[in-house]
Structures are given as structure tokens and as C-alpha cells.
Amino acid sequence: MIVLHILLGILKAVGILLLVLLGLLLLLLLSLLFCPVGYGIQGEKDEAGCRGTAKISWLFHLVSVKGTYSGSGGEMQCTVRLFGISLEKVLALLEKRRERRKNSKNTVSFLAEASKEQAQEQPPRTEAKVQETEPKPETTEEDKQKKQKHTPTRESWLKKAWNFLKKLWELPSRFFKALKNFRLTWKKICAKMESIKKLLKSEQFQNGKSLLFAEVKKFLRRIRPGKVEGHVKFGLEDPCLAGELLGAAGIFYPLYGKHFTIEPYFDRNLFQGRIGIKGRIYGIHFVLLAWNLFWSRDIRYLVKKIRTYF
């Protein structure tokens, strides 16, 4: 009974540990799918130059990455924070601890070596170095013959002429063989191009293309910035071209909304302003996109066909 009770206790502890691990994995998976990744971009351009910052945060700013660019220095700086603590500071502290441990180990080893040297100290011994002169062996005639370089045998001029004529005789056959291979490869390329044309005109390709465009459009709509604000001043010496650019910017007015203004100038070249973009991306959006494309028969058929071409 005691052994059975111990086994049941061990199994209970292992089961609790497995449940805790599964719960942590499930929590991590849910956080990846439903906890948004926030992004923000801020930029400014004036007479001094360009400046900007970009930030990405996840899990309620517990993990964040921030990049800054200053127009004066022209340097890009990137900082990574975990739980609000800069990763550079953590690495610097770890490096300092490693250096301290190395220094302490070096001092201990130095003291141990010094004590050993003092304990094993003995008077120096003088050893006479004896230089033995060995007679060099005399070189015999056989060694001289081995050292001599053997001159390679040269082919006669008749053999060279025969090889040259043989190559000339084989030249037409090689040319026709290369031409035949070229015709075969050209036929294969033409057949592959015809099959690609048929694939592009097929119903599966049209259905897959429409589905792909629709899903990508949904995905971009879901991850688009939620807030865009700023003010831009631009101008050109050519008023006609400036008016065309202003009309093209007006087409995209529903995207940037009312918080973004454009101030045109028609008498000088100018481009200044500031812009701010904020948005969120959920991991479930990537899963939905992959799920809808994977279960489409047309998309799977197109993928198989494209693999055969490569």
C-alpha cells in the first residue's frame, strides 16, 4: 500500500506539471493569436533634415522595439525592451559579471601557482649542453641519380598532327550534336510555354486569382493603420504638374481621412511636413488568410502545377 501510495503521488505530480505546461502553451498560443502587435511611425522633414521614429510593441508593451533616426547625425538607433528594461543594459550587466568572475578566477589561480612555486623552489641546476657532431653521410652515385630530374617524354610531331586531324574530323559531328540538343531544348521551352498559357486561361487559375485577390484585400483592410495624422507642404515650379499630383492625392483621401492635410504651392519646389501612423495587427488574421487559401481546391491545384514547372 505504501508503494502504491508513493506511485500515485508521483503520477499526480507529473500530471499537475503536464497540465501547467499545457496551460502555459495554450496561454502563449492565445496571446499570439489575439493579443495585438501595435506599430507606430512618426516622421518629420524640414529645413534641418529628416527625423523619424518607428515602434513595435506586443503583449501590452512588455516587449517593444524602437528605432530612431536623426537627420543631423544620420545614424539609426534601435532599442529592445523586455518588461520595460533595455536589453542593452541587461547584456552590459551580464558582461560585467563575467569579467568579475574571470578576474576572481585569475587571481585565485595566480595565488595557487605562486604558492606551488615557493614550495617546490630548488637551486638551479647547470646542465652542460653537448653538441654532437655527426658525420654527414657521403652522397653516393645512386642518390645523385635520384635527385636528377627526369625530363618528360615529348610527343613526336607526327602524333601531334594526327591528333589535330582527328579533332578536325570530329568537329562537324560535335556541331550537329549541339544543334540537335538546342532544338530539343527549344521544343521543351515551347511546350512549357504552351502549358503555361493553357494554365493562365483555365478556369482554376481564374477562380484562384479572384480568391487570392479577395483574401489579400481583406487581410490588408484588417491590418491597415487605424489612425493617420499629419500635415504636408509640397510645391513645384510647374503648376500643371503640381495640380496633377494634388488630384492624385485626392483619390486616396478616404485612406488617410480628415486628420491629414495637404498644403500645395505652385510657385516653388518644396517638400516639408510631418506624419504619424498608428495601427494594430492580430495574429489570427494571418491564420485566417492561410486557412482560406489552404482549403481552396483551385489554389492547391495551381500550387501543384507551379511545382511541376520548377
Short mmCIF file of C-alpha atoms in Angstrom, two decimals:
data_model
loop_
_atom_site.label_atom_id
_atom_site.label_comp_id
_atom_site.label_asym_id
_atom_site.label_seq_id
_atom_site.Cartn_x
_atom_site.Cartn_y
_atom_site.Cartn_z
CA MET A 1 0.00 0.00 0.00
CA ILE A 2 2.82 2.41 0.80
CA VAL A 3 4.47 1.78 -2.59
CA LEU A 4 1.14 2.27 -4.37
CA HIS A 5 0.54 5.49 -2.46
CA ILE A 6 4.01 6.77 -3.47
CA LEU A 7 3.40 5.88 -7.15
CA LEU A 8 0.04 7.65 -7.13
CA GLY A 9 1.69 10.72 -5.59
CA ILE A 10 4.39 10.73 -8.31
CA LEU A 11 1.78 10.34 -11.06
CA LYS A 12 -0.26 13.13 -9.54
CA ALA A 13 2.75 15.48 -9.50
CA VAL A 14 3.65 14.59 -13.11
CA GLY A 15 0.04 15.17 -14.19
CA ILE A 16 -0.08 18.56 -12.50
CA LEU A 17 3.22 19.52 -14.15
CA LEU A 18 1.92 18.46 -17.58
CA LEU A 19 -1.30 20.42 -17.06
CA VAL A 20 0.70 23.50 -16.08
CA LEU A 21 2.87 23.16 -19.21
CA LEU A 22 -0.20 22.69 -21.43
CA GLY A 23 -1.82 25.72 -19.84
CA LEU A 24 1.27 27.84 -20.49
CA LEU A 25 1.41 26.67 -24.11
CA LEU A 26 -2.29 27.43 -24.56
CA LEU A 27 -1.83 30.87 -23.00
CA LEU A 28 1.10 31.57 -25.30
CA LEU A 29 -0.87 30.44 -28.36
CA LEU A 30 -3.88 32.59 -27.41
CA SER A 31 -1.63 35.59 -26.79
CA LEU A 32 -0.01 35.13 -30.21
CA LEU A 33 -3.40 34.92 -31.92
CA PHE A 34 -5.48 37.50 -30.07
CA CYS A 35 -3.00 39.87 -28.42
CA PRO A 36 -2.33 42.62 -30.97
CA VAL A 37 1.05 43.81 -32.18
CA GLY A 38 0.93 47.58 -32.15
CA TYR A 39 3.00 49.65 -34.54
CA GLY A 40 3.58 53.36 -34.82
CA ILE A 41 5.57 55.57 -37.17
CA GLN A 42 6.32 59.25 -36.77
CA GLY A 43 8.34 61.27 -39.25
CA GLU A 44 9.19 64.91 -39.81
CA LYS A 45 11.02 66.79 -42.56
CA ASP A 46 12.03 70.43 -42.52
CA GLU A 47 14.97 72.59 -43.46
CA ALA A 48 17.20 70.90 -40.85
CA GLY A 49 16.65 67.43 -42.33
CA CYS A 50 14.65 64.26 -41.75
CA ARG A 51 13.80 62.76 -38.38
CA GLY A 52 11.69 59.77 -37.53
CA THR A 53 10.82 57.05 -35.04
CA ALA A 54 9.27 53.63 -35.51
CA LYS A 55 7.98 51.45 -32.67
CA ILE A 56 6.59 47.92 -32.44
CA SER A 57 5.11 46.60 -29.19
CA TRP A 58 3.46 43.36 -28.12
CA LEU A 59 1.77 41.97 -25.04
CA PHE A 60 0.76 45.35 -23.58
CA HIS A 61 4.22 46.90 -24.16
CA LEU A 62 6.01 44.14 -22.25
CA VAL A 63 8.05 43.53 -25.43
CA SER A 64 8.89 46.54 -27.56
CA VAL A 65 11.33 47.53 -30.30
CA LYS A 66 12.01 51.18 -31.08
CA GLY A 67 14.11 52.67 -33.85
CA THR A 68 15.04 56.34 -34.16
CA TYR A 69 16.67 58.29 -36.98
CA SER A 70 18.11 61.76 -36.52
CA GLY A 71 18.77 63.87 -39.57
CA SER A 72 21.68 65.76 -38.00
CA GLY A 73 23.79 62.71 -37.11
CA GLY A 74 22.38 60.47 -39.80
CA GLU A 75 22.53 57.42 -37.52
CA MET A 76 19.88 54.77 -36.91
CA GLN A 77 19.50 53.64 -33.30
CA CYS A 78 17.50 50.61 -32.22
CA THR A 79 16.49 49.70 -28.64
CA VAL A 80 14.82 46.49 -27.49
CA ARG A 81 12.97 46.40 -24.16
CA LEU A 82 11.75 43.35 -22.25
CA PHE A 83 9.35 44.11 -19.39
CA GLY A 84 10.36 47.76 -19.67
CA ILE A 85 14.09 47.03 -19.24
CA SER A 86 16.51 47.77 -22.05
CA LEU A 87 18.19 44.70 -23.46
CA GLU A 88 21.49 46.57 -23.82
CA LYS A 89 21.59 47.24 -20.06
CA VAL A 90 20.91 43.58 -19.29
CA LEU A 91 23.70 42.46 -21.63
CA ALA A 92 26.08 45.03 -20.13
CA LEU A 93 25.36 43.76 -16.60
CA LEU A 94 25.91 40.16 -17.68
CA GLU A 95 29.19 41.13 -19.33
CA LYS A 96 30.37 42.88 -16.14
CA ARG A 97 29.56 39.79 -14.08
CA ARG A 98 31.51 37.59 -16.47
CA GLU A 99 34.50 39.90 -16.27
CA ARG A 100 34.37 39.86 -12.45
CA ARG A 101 34.24 36.07 -12.39
CA LYS A 102 37.17 35.85 -14.79
CA ASN A 103 39.20 38.28 -12.69
CA SER A 104 38.46 36.38 -9.48
CA LYS A 105 39.41 33.06 -11.10
CA ASN A 106 42.63 34.56 -12.44
CA THR A 107 43.63 35.90 -9.02
CA VAL A 108 42.93 32.54 -7.32
CA SER A 109 44.93 30.63 -9.94
CA PHE A 110 47.80 33.15 -9.69
CA LEU A 111 47.99 32.75 -5.90
CA ALA A 112 47.89 28.95 -6.17
CA GLU A 113 50.71 28.92 -8.74
CA ALA A 114 52.81 31.28 -6.60
CA SER A 115 52.41 29.05 -3.53
CA LYS A 116 53.37 25.96 -5.56
CA GLU A 117 56.47 27.70 -6.89
CA GLN A 118 57.55 28.68 -3.38
CA ALA A 119 57.03 25.12 -2.07
CA GLN A 120 58.86 23.47 -4.92
CA GLU A 121 61.66 26.00 -5.16
CA GLN A 122 65.07 24.32 -5.70
CA PRO A 123 68.51 25.61 -6.60
CA PRO A 124 69.03 25.92 -10.30
CA ARG A 125 70.84 23.14 -11.99
CA THR A 126 73.51 23.79 -14.59
CA GLU A 127 73.45 21.38 -17.38
CA ALA A 128 76.20 21.27 -19.90
CA LYS A 129 74.99 21.22 -23.41
CA VAL A 130 76.84 18.72 -25.51
CA GLN A 131 76.87 19.28 -29.16
CA GLU A 132 77.30 16.06 -31.02
CA THR A 133 78.83 16.34 -34.39
CA GLU A 134 77.71 13.54 -36.55
CA PRO A 135 79.49 12.93 -39.79
CA LYS A 136 77.35 13.66 -42.77
CA PRO A 137 76.78 10.68 -44.96
CA GLU A 138 78.52 10.86 -48.26
CA THR A 139 76.33 11.15 -51.28
CA THR A 140 76.56 8.09 -53.46
CA GLU A 141 76.05 7.87 -57.20
CA GLU A 142 72.59 6.32 -56.73
CA ASP A 143 71.45 9.33 -54.66
CA LYS A 144 72.75 11.70 -57.32
CA GLN A 145 70.82 9.82 -59.95
CA LYS A 146 67.60 10.01 -57.86
CA LYS A 147 67.97 13.77 -57.37
CA GLN A 148 68.31 14.39 -61.06
CA LYS A 149 65.05 15.48 -62.65
CA HIS A 150 63.65 13.22 -65.25
CA THR A 151 62.80 15.13 -68.40
CA PRO A 152 59.26 14.33 -69.64
CA THR A 153 58.96 12.45 -72.87
CA ARG A 154 57.75 14.66 -75.69
CA GLU A 155 55.39 13.51 -78.36
CA SER A 156 56.63 13.42 -81.87
CA TRP A 157 55.34 15.91 -84.40
CA LEU A 158 53.61 13.15 -86.34
CA LYS A 159 51.49 12.22 -83.32
CA LYS A 160 50.54 15.86 -82.76
CA ALA A 161 49.48 16.24 -86.38
CA TRP A 162 47.36 13.06 -86.16
CA ASN A 163 45.57 14.35 -83.03
CA PHE A 164 44.90 17.70 -84.71
CA LEU A 165 43.39 15.99 -87.80
CA LYS A 166 41.29 13.76 -85.57
CA LYS A 167 39.84 16.79 -83.78
CA LEU A 168 39.05 18.46 -87.11
CA TRP A 169 37.24 15.30 -88.26
CA GLU A 170 35.12 15.19 -85.09
CA LEU A 171 34.22 18.90 -85.27
CA PRO A 172 31.18 18.59 -87.64
CA SER A 173 29.67 15.76 -85.58
CA ARG A 174 30.01 17.83 -82.42
CA PHE A 175 28.38 20.81 -84.13
CA PHE A 176 25.36 18.76 -85.31
CA LYS A 177 25.04 17.20 -81.86
CA ALA A 178 24.97 20.63 -80.22
CA LEU A 179 22.39 21.81 -82.76
CA LYS A 180 20.21 18.77 -82.05
CA ASN A 181 20.38 19.41 -78.31
CA PHE A 182 19.45 23.06 -78.91
CA ARG A 183 16.39 22.00 -80.96
CA LEU A 184 15.29 19.62 -78.21
CA THR A 185 15.66 22.26 -75.51
CA TRP A 186 13.81 24.80 -77.68
CA LYS A 187 10.95 22.33 -78.16
CA LYS A 188 10.77 21.75 -74.42
CA ILE A 189 10.67 25.51 -73.77
CA CYS A 190 7.91 25.99 -76.34
CA ALA A 191 5.89 23.10 -74.85
CA LYS A 192 6.29 24.55 -71.38
CA MET A 193 5.18 27.98 -72.60
CA GLU A 194 2.09 26.44 -74.22
CA SER A 195 1.20 24.63 -70.99
CA ILE A 196 1.64 27.89 -69.04
CA LYS A 197 -0.69 29.69 -71.49
CA LYS A 198 -3.30 26.96 -71.05
CA LEU A 199 -2.97 27.23 -67.29
CA LEU A 200 -3.44 31.01 -67.39
CA LYS A 201 -6.60 30.60 -69.48
CA SER A 202 -8.02 27.78 -67.36
CA GLU A 203 -10.98 28.15 -65.03
CA GLN A 204 -8.98 27.04 -61.98
CA PHE A 205 -6.50 29.87 -62.49
CA GLN A 206 -9.24 32.49 -62.80
CA ASN A 207 -11.03 31.24 -59.68
CA GLY A 208 -7.77 31.02 -57.72
CA LYS A 209 -6.71 34.51 -58.80
CA SER A 210 -10.03 36.05 -57.77
CA LEU A 211 -9.93 34.23 -54.42
CA LEU A 212 -6.32 35.28 -53.77
CA PHE A 213 -7.01 38.93 -54.56
CA ALA A 214 -10.13 38.92 -52.38
CA GLU A 215 -8.35 37.35 -49.40
CA VAL A 216 -5.32 39.66 -49.70
CA LYS A 217 -7.67 42.66 -49.92
CA LYS A 218 -9.43 41.54 -46.71
CA PHE A 219 -6.08 41.00 -45.00
CA LEU A 220 -4.79 44.45 -45.94
CA ARG A 221 -8.04 46.02 -44.79
CA ARG A 222 -7.68 44.33 -41.40
CA ILE A 223 -4.06 45.38 -40.81
CA ARG A 224 -4.31 48.90 -42.24
CA PRO A 225 -3.46 51.79 -39.89
CA GLY A 226 -6.25 52.83 -37.59
CA LYS A 227 -5.06 56.43 -37.32
CA VAL A 228 -3.20 58.63 -39.78
CA GLU A 229 -2.50 62.26 -38.98
CA GLY A 230 -0.13 64.88 -40.26
CA HIS A 231 0.45 67.90 -42.42
CA VAL A 232 2.44 68.08 -45.66
CA LYS A 233 3.62 71.08 -47.65
CA PHE A 234 4.66 70.37 -51.21
CA GLY A 235 5.21 72.51 -54.24
CA LEU A 236 6.59 72.54 -57.77
CA GLU A 237 7.61 75.26 -60.15
CA ASP A 238 5.37 73.70 -62.79
CA PRO A 239 1.78 74.45 -61.62
CA CYS A 240 0.29 71.90 -64.03
CA LEU A 241 2.30 69.02 -62.56
CA ALA A 242 1.57 70.21 -59.01
CA GLY A 243 -2.16 70.19 -59.78
CA GLU A 244 -1.96 66.63 -61.16
CA LEU A 245 -0.18 65.42 -58.02
CA LEU A 246 -2.78 67.13 -55.84
CA GLY A 247 -5.56 65.40 -57.79
CA ALA A 248 -3.83 62.01 -57.40
CA ALA A 249 -3.52 62.60 -53.64
CA GLY A 250 -7.23 63.40 -53.50
CA ILE A 251 -8.07 59.93 -54.81
CA PHE A 252 -6.57 58.38 -51.66
CA TYR A 253 -8.36 60.77 -49.31
CA PRO A 254 -10.62 58.01 -47.83
CA LEU A 255 -7.47 56.17 -46.70
CA TYR A 256 -5.80 58.95 -44.70
CA GLY A 257 -9.01 60.64 -43.50
CA LYS A 258 -9.69 64.08 -42.12
CA HIS A 259 -6.70 64.28 -39.79
CA PHE A 260 -4.24 64.63 -42.65
CA THR A 261 -3.93 67.91 -44.56
CA ILE A 262 -2.01 68.84 -47.70
CA GLU A 263 -0.89 72.40 -48.44
CA PRO A 264 0.17 72.89 -52.08
CA TYR A 265 2.48 75.56 -53.53
CA PHE A 266 2.53 76.31 -57.26
CA ASP A 267 5.49 78.69 -57.48
CA ARG A 268 8.45 76.86 -55.86
CA ASN A 269 9.93 73.46 -55.15
CA LEU A 270 9.10 72.44 -51.60
CA PHE A 271 8.53 69.29 -49.59
CA GLN A 272 8.12 69.55 -45.82
CA GLY A 273 5.79 68.16 -43.21
CA ARG A 274 5.13 65.63 -40.51
CA ILE A 275 3.23 62.37 -40.40
CA GLY A 276 2.06 59.94 -37.73
CA ILE A 277 0.71 56.43 -38.29
CA LYS A 278 -0.69 54.01 -35.69
CA GLY A 279 -2.21 50.58 -36.09
CA ARG A 280 -2.61 47.04 -34.78
CA ILE A 281 -2.03 43.60 -36.26
CA TYR A 282 -3.58 40.43 -34.86
CA GLY A 283 -2.04 37.03 -35.40
CA ILE A 284 -5.46 35.50 -36.11
CA HIS A 285 -5.55 37.50 -39.37
CA PHE A 286 -2.55 35.56 -40.73
CA VAL A 287 -4.16 32.27 -39.65
CA LEU A 288 -7.45 33.12 -41.40
CA LEU A 289 -5.61 34.06 -44.60
CA ALA A 290 -3.60 30.81 -44.63
CA TRP A 291 -6.69 28.75 -43.71
CA ASN A 292 -8.88 30.13 -46.52
CA LEU A 293 -6.13 29.70 -49.13
CA PHE A 294 -5.18 26.20 -47.98
CA TRP A 295 -8.72 24.78 -48.21
CA SER A 296 -9.29 26.12 -51.71
CA ARG A 297 -9.10 23.41 -54.39
CA ASP A 298 -8.14 25.91 -57.07
CA ILE A 299 -5.20 27.26 -55.04
CA ARG A 300 -3.93 23.75 -54.31
CA TYR A 301 -4.23 22.82 -57.99
CA LEU A 302 -2.26 25.92 -59.01
CA VAL A 303 0.45 25.18 -56.44
CA LYS A 304 0.87 21.62 -57.78
CA LYS A 305 1.06 22.87 -61.36
CA ILE A 306 3.65 25.54 -60.50
CA ARG A 307 5.79 22.89 -58.75
CA THR A 308 5.87 20.78 -61.93
CA TYR A 309 7.31 23.72 -63.89
CA PHE A 310 10.22 24.08 -61.49
#
